Coordinates of N, CA and C and ligand atoms in Angstrom, one line a residue:
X1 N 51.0 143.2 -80.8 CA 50.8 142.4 -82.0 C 49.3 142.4 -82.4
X2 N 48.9 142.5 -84.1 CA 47.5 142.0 -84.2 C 47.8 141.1 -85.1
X3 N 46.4 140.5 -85.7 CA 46.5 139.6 -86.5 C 46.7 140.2 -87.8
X4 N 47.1 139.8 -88.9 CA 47.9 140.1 -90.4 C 46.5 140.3 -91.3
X5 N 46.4 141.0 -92.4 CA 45.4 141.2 -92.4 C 45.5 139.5 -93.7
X6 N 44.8 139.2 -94.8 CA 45.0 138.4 -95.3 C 45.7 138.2 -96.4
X7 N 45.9 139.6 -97.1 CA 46.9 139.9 -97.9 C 48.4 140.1 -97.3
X8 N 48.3 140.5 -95.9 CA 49.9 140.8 -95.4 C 50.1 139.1 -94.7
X9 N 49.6 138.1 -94.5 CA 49.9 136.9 -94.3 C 50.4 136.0 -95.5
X10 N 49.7 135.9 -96.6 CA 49.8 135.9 -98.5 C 51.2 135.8 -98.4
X11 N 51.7 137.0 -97.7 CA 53.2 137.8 -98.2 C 53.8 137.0 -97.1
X12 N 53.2 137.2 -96.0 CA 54.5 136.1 -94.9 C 54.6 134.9 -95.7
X13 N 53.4 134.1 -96.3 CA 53.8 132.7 -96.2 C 54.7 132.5 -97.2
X14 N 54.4 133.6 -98.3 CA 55.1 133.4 -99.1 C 56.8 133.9 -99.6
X15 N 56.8 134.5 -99.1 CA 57.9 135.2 -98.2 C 59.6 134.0 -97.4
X16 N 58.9 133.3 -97.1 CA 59.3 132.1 -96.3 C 59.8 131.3 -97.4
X17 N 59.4 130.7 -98.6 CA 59.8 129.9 -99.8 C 60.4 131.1 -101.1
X18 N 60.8 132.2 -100.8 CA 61.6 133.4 -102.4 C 62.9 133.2 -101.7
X19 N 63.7 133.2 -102.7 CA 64.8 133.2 -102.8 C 65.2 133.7 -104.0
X20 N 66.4 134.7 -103.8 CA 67.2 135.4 -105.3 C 67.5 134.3 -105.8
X21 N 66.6 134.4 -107.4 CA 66.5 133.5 -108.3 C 65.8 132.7 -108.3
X22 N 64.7 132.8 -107.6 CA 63.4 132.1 -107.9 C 62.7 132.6 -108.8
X23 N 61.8 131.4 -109.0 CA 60.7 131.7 -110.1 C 59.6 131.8 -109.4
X24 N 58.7 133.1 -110.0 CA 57.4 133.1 -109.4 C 56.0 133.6 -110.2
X25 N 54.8 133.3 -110.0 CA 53.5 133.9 -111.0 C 53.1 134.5 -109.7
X26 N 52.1 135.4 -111.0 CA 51.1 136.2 -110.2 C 50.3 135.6 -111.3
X27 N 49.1 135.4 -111.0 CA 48.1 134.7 -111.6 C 46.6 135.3 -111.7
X28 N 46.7 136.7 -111.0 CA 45.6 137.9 -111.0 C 46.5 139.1 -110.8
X29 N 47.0 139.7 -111.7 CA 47.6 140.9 -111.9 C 47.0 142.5 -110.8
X30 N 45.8 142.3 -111.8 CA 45.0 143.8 -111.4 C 46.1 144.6 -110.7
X31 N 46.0 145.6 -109.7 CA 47.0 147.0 -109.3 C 48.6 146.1 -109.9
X32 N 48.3 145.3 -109.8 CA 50.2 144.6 -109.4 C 51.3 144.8 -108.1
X33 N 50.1 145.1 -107.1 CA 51.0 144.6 -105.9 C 51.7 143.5 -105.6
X34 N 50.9 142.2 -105.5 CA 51.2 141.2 -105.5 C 52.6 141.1 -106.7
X35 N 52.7 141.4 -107.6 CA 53.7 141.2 -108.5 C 54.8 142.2 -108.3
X36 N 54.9 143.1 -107.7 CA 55.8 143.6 -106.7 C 56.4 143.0 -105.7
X37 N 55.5 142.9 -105.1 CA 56.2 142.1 -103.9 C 56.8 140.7 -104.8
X38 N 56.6 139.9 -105.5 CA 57.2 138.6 -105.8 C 58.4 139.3 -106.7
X39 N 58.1 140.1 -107.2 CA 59.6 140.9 -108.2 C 60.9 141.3 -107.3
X40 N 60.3 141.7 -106.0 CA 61.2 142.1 -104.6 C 62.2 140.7 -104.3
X41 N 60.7 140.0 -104.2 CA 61.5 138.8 -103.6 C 62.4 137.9 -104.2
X42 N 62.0 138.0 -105.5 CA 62.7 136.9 -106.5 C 63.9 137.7 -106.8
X43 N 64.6 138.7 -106.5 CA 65.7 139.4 -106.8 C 66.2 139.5 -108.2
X44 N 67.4 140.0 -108.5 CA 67.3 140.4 -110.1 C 67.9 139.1 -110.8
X45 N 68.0 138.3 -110.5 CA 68.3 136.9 -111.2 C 67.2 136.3 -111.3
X46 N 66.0 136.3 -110.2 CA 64.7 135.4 -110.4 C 63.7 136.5 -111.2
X47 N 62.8 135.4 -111.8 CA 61.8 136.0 -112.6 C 60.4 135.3 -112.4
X48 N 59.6 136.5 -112.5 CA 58.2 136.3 -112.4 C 57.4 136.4 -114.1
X49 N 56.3 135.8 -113.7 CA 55.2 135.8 -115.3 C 54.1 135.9 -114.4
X50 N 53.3 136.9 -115.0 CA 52.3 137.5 -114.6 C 51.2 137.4 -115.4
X51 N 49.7 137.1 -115.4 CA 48.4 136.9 -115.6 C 47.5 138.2 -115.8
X52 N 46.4 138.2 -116.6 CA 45.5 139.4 -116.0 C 44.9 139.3 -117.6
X53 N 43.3 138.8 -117.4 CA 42.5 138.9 -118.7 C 42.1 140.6 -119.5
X54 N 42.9 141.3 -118.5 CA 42.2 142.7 -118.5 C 43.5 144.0 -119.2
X55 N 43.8 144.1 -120.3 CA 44.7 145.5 -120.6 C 45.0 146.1 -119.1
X56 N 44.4 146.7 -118.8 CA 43.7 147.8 -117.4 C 44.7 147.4 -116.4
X57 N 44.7 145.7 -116.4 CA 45.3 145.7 -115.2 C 47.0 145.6 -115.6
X58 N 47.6 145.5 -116.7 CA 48.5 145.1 -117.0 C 49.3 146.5 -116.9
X59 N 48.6 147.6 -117.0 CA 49.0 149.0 -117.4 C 49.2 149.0 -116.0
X60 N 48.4 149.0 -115.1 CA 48.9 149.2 -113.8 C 49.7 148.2 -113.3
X61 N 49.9 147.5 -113.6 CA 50.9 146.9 -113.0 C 52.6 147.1 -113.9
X62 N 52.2 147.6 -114.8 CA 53.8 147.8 -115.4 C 53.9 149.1 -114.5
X63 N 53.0 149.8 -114.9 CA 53.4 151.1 -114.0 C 53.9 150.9 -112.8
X64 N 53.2 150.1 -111.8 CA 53.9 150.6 -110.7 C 55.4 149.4 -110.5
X65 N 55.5 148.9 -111.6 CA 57.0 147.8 -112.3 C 58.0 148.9 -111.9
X66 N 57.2 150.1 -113.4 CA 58.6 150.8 -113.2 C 59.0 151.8 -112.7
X67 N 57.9 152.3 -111.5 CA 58.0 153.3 -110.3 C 59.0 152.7 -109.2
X68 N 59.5 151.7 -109.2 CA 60.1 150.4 -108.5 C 61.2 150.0 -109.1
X69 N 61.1 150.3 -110.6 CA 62.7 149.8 -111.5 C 62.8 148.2 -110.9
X70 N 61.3 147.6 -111.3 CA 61.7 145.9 -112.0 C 61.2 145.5 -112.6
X71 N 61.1 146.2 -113.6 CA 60.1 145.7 -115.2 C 60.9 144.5 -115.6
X72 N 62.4 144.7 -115.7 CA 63.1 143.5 -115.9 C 63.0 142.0 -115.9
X73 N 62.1 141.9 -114.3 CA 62.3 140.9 -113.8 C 60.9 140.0 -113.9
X74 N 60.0 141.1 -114.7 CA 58.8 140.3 -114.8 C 58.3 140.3 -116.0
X75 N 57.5 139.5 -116.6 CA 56.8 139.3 -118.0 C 55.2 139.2 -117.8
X76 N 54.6 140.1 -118.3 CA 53.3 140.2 -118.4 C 52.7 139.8 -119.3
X77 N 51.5 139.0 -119.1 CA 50.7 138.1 -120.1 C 49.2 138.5 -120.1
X78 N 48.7 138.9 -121.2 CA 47.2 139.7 -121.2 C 46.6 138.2 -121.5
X79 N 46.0 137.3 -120.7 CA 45.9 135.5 -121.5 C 45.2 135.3 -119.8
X80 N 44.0 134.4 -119.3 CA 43.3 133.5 -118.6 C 44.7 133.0 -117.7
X81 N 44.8 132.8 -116.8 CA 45.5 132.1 -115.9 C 45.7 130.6 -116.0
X82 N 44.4 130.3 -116.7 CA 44.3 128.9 -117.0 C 45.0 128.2 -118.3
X83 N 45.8 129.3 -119.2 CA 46.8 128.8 -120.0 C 47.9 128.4 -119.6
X84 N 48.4 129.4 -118.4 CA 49.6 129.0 -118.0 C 50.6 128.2 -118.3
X85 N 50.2 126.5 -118.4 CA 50.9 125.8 -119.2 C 51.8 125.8 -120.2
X86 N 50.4 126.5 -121.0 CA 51.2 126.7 -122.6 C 52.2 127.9 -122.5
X87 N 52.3 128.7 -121.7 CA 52.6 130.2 -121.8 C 54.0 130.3 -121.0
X88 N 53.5 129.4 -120.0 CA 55.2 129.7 -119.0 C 56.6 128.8 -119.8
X89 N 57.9 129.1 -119.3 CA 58.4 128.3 -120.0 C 58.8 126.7 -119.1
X90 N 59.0 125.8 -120.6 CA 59.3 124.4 -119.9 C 59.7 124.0 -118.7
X91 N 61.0 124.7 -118.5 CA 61.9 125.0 -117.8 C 61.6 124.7 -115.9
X92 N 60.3 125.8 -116.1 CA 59.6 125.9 -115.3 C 59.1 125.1 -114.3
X93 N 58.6 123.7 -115.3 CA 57.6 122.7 -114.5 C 58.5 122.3 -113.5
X94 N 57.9 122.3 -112.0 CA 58.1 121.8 -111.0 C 59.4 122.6 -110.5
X95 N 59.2 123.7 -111.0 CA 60.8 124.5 -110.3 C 60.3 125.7 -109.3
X96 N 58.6 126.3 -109.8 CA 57.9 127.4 -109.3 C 58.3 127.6 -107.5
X97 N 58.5 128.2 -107.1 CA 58.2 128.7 -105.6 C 57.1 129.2 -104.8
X98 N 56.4 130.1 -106.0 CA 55.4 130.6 -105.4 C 55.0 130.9 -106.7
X99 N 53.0 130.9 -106.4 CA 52.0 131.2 -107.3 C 50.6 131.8 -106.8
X100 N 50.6 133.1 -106.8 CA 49.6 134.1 -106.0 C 48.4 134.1 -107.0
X101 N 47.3 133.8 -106.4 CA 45.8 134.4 -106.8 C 45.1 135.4 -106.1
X102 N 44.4 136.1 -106.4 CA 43.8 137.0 -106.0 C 42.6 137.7 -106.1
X103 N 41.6 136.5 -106.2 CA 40.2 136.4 -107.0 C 39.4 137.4 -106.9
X104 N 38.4 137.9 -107.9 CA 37.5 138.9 -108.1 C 37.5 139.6 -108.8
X105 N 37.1 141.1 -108.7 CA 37.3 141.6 -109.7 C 38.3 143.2 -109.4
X106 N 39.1 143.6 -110.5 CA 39.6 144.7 -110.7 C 39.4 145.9 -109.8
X107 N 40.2 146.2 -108.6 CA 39.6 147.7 -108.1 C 39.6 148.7 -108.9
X108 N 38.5 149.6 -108.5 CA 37.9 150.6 -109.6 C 38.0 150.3 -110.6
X109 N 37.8 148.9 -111.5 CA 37.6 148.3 -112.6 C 35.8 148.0 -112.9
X110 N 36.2 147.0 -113.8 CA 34.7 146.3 -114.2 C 34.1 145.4 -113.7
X111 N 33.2 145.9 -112.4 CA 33.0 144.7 -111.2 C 32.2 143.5 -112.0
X112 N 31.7 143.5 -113.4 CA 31.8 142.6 -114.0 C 32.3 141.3 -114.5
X113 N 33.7 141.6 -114.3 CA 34.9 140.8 -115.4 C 35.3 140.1 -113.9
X114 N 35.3 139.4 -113.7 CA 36.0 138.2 -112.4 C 36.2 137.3 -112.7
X115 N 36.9 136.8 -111.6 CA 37.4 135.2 -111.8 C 36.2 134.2 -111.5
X116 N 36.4 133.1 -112.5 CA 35.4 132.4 -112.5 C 35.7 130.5 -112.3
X117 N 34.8 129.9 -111.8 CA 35.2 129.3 -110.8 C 35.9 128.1 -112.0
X118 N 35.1 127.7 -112.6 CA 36.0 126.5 -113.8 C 37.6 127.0 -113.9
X119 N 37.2 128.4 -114.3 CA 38.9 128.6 -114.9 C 40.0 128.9 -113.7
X120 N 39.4 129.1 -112.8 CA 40.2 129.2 -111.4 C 41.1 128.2 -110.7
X121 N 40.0 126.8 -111.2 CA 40.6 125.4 -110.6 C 41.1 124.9 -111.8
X122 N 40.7 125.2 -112.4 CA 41.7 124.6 -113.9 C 43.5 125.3 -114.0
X123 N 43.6 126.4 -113.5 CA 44.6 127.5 -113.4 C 45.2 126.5 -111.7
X124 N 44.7 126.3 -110.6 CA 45.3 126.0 -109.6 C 45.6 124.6 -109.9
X125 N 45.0 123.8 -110.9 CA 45.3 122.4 -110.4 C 46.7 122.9 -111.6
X126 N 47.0 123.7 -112.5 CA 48.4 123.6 -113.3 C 49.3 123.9 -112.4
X127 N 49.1 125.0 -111.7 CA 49.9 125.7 -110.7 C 50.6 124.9 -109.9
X128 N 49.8 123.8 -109.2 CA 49.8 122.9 -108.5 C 51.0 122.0 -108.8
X129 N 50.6 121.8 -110.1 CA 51.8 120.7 -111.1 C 53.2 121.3 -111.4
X130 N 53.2 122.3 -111.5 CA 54.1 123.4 -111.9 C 55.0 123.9 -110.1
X131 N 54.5 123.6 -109.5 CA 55.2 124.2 -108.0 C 56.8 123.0 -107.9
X132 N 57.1 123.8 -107.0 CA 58.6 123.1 -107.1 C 58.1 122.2 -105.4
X133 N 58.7 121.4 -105.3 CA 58.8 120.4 -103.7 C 58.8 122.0 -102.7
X134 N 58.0 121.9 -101.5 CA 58.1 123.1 -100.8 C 57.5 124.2 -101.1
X135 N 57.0 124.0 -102.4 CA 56.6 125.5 -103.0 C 55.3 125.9 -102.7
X136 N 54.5 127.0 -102.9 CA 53.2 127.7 -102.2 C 52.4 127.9 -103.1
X137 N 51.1 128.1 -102.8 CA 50.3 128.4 -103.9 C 49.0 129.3 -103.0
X138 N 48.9 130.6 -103.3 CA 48.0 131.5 -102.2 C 47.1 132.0 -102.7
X139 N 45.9 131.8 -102.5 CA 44.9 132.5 -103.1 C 43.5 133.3 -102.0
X140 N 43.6 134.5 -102.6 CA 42.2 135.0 -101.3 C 41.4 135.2 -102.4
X141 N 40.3 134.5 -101.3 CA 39.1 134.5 -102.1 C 37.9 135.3 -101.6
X142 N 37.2 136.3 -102.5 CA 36.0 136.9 -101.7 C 34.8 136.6 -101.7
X143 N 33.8 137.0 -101.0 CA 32.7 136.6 -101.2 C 31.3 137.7 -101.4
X144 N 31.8 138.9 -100.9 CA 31.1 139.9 -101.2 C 30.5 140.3 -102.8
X145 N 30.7 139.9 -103.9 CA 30.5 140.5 -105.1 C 29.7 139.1 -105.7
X146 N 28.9 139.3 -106.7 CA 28.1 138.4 -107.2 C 29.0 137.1 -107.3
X147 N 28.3 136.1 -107.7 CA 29.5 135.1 -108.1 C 30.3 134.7 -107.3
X148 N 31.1 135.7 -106.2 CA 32.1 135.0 -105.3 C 31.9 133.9 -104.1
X149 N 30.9 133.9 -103.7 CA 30.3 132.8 -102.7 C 30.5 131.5 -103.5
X150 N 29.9 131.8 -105.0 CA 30.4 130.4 -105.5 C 31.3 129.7 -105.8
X151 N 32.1 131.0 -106.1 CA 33.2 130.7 -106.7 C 34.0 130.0 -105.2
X152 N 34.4 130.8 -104.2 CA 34.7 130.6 -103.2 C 34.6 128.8 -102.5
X153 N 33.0 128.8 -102.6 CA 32.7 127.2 -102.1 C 33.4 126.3 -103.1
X154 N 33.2 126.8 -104.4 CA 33.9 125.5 -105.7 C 35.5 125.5 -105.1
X155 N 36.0 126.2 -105.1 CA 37.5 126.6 -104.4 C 37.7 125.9 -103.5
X156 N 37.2 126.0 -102.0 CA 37.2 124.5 -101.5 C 37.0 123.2 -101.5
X157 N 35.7 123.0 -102.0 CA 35.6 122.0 -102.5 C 36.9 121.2 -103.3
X158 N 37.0 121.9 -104.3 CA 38.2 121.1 -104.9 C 39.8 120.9 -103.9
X159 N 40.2 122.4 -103.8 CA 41.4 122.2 -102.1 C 40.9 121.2 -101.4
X160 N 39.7 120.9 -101.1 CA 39.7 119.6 -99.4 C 40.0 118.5 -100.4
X161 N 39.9 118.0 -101.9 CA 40.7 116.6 -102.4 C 41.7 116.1 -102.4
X162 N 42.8 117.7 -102.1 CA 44.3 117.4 -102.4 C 44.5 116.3 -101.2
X163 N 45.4 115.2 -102.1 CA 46.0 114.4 -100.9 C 47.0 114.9 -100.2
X164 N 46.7 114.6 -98.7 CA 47.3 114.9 -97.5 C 49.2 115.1 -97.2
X165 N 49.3 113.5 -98.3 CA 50.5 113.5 -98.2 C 51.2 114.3 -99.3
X166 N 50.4 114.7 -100.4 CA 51.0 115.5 -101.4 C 51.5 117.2 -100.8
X167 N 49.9 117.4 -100.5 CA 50.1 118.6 -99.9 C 49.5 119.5 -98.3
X168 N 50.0 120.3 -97.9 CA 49.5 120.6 -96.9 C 48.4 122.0 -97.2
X169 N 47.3 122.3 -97.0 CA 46.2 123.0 -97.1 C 45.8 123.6 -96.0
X170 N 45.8 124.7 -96.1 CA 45.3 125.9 -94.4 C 44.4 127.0 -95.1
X171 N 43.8 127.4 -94.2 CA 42.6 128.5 -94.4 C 42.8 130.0 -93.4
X172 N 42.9 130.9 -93.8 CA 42.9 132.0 -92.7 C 42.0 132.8 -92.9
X173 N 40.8 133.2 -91.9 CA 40.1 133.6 -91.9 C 39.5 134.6 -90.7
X174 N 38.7 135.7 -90.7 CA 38.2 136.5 -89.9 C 36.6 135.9 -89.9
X175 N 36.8 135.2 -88.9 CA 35.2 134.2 -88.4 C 34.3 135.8 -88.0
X176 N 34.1 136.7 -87.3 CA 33.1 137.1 -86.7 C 32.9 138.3 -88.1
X177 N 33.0 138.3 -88.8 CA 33.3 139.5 -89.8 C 32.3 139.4 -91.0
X178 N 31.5 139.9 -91.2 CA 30.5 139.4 -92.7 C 31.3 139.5 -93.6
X179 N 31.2 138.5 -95.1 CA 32.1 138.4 -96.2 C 33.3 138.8 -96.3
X180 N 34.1 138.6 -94.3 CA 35.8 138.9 -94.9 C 36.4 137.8 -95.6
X181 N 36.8 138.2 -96.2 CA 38.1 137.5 -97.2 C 39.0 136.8 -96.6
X182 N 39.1 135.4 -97.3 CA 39.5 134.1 -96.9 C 41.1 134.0 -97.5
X183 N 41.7 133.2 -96.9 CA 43.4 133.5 -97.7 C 43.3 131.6 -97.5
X184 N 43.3 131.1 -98.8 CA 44.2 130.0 -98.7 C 45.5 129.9 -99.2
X185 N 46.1 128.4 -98.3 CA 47.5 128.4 -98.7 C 47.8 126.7 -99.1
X186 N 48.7 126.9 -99.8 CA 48.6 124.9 -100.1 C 50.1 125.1 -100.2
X187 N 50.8 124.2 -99.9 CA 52.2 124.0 -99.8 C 52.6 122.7 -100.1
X188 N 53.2 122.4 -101.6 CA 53.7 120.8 -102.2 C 54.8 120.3 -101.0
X189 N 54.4 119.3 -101.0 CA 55.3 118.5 -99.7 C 57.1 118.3 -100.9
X190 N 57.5 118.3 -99.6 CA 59.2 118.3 -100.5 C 59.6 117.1 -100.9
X191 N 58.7 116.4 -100.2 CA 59.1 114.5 -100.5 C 58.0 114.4 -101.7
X192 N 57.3 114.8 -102.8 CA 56.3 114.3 -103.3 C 57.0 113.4 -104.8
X193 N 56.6 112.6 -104.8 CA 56.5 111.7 -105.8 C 56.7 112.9 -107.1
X194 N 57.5 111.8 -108.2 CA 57.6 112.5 -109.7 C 56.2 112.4 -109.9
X195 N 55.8 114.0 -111.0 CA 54.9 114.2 -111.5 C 53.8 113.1 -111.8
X196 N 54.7 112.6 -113.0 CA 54.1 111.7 -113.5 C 53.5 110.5 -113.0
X197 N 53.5 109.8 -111.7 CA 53.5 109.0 -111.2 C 52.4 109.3 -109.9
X198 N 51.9 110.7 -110.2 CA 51.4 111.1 -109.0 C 49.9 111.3 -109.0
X199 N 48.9 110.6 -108.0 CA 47.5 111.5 -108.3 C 47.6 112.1 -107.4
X200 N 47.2 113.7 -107.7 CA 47.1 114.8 -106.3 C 45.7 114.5 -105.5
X201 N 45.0 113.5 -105.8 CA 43.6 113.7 -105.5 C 43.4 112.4 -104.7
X202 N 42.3 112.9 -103.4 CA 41.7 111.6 -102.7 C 40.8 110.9 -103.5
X203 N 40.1 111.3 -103.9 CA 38.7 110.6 -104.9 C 39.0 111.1 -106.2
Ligands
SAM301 C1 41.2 141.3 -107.0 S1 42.0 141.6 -108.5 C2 43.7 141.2 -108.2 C3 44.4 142.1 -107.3 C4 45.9 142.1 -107.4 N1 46.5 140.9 -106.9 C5 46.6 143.3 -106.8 O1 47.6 143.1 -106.1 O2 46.1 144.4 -107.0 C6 41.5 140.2 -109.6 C7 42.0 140.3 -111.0 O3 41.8 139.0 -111.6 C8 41.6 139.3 -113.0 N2 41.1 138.1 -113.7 C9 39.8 137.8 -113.8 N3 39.7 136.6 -114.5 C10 41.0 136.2 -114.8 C11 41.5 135.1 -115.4 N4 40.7 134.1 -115.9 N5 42.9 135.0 -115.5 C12 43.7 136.0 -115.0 N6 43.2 137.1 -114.3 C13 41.8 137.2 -114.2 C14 40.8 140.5 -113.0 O4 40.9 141.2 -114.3 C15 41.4 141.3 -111.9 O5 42.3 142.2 -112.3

């Protein structure tokens, strides 16, 4: 046995909550692995909606859609992750199972164009609202590229508010390793209180 790398954990945890005919986001497109794998999982009754501020990454990810024959099952959205709301349908709210991030920037893209830290927690705390009782919310965060340290620290910071009993919050990480990549995971408790009635926040 070794340890998973933090993308192939991403996929266990999430993995555990798909079910044929779930709903699922990918919330950083780029290659569209991640939306592969949720296209797999959600079988051909479940459907995914997919994110990506970038043409570039949309192209790859249909492509490798339909090297795989499940373009069907997914909807791609060239739009900030942080619309979400307005973009997914009604239907949706509080049904999600799973909602993958994957911060940074584009491989062999424009190490320029990344996720950035406002619109990142603005995108998680919808995500958050939108998850079904049990549902997952995964994000690996890097720290190697400009920007990501911060973005990274703003990321937890906001994660350590969630209340405890709302949600459950874990960290996986390679401690001895310079700038390896962090995998969080947040998991809506199955007992949580209606939306509306709810603050997710300690302070
Ligand atoms: C590390 S890549 C994602 C990798 C992807 N999960 C995969 O399987 O290949 C990060 C992606 O986030 C995208 N991105 C940056 N800002 C974004 C935003 N506000 N909303 C959605 N995507 C964004 C970038 O364009 C880039 O494609």
């Amino acid at each position: 046995m070794s340890f998973p790398s933090t993308l192939a954990f991403a996929h266990d945890l999430v993995k555990g909550v798909l079910f044929p005919g779930a709903y699922a986001v990918d919330a950083t497109l780029g290659n569209g692995q991640d939306t592969l794998f949720l296209a797999q999982g959600v079988g051909p009754e479940g459907q995914v909606h997919g994110f990506d501020i970038q043409k570039e990454a949309l192209d790859r990810t249909e492509n490798r859609l339909h090297q795989h024959g499940m373009v069907n099952r997914v909807t791609l959205h060239q739009n900030s992750h942080h619309q979400m709301e307005q973009i997914l349908p009604p239907k949706w709210k509080g049904n999600i199972s799973a909602v993958m991030f994957n911060l940074g920037y584009l491989p062999k893209g424009d190490p320029a164009i990344i996720t950035k830290p406002e619109t990142t927690i603005h995108a998680f705390s919808q995500a958050l609202k939108w998850l079904a009782p049990g549902g997952i919310l995964t994000a690996v965060l890097y720290t190697g590229h400009t920007g990501g340290l911060e973005e990274a620290k703003q990321v937890l910071n906001y994660i350590k508010t969630l209340k405890p009993n709302v949600f459950h919050v874990i960290q996986y990480q390679t401690l001895n390793r310079h700038h390896a990549p962090s995998l969080i995971a947040v998991q809506k408790s199955k007992k949580h209180p209606p939306d509306e009635a709810r603050n997710f926040f300690v302070k």
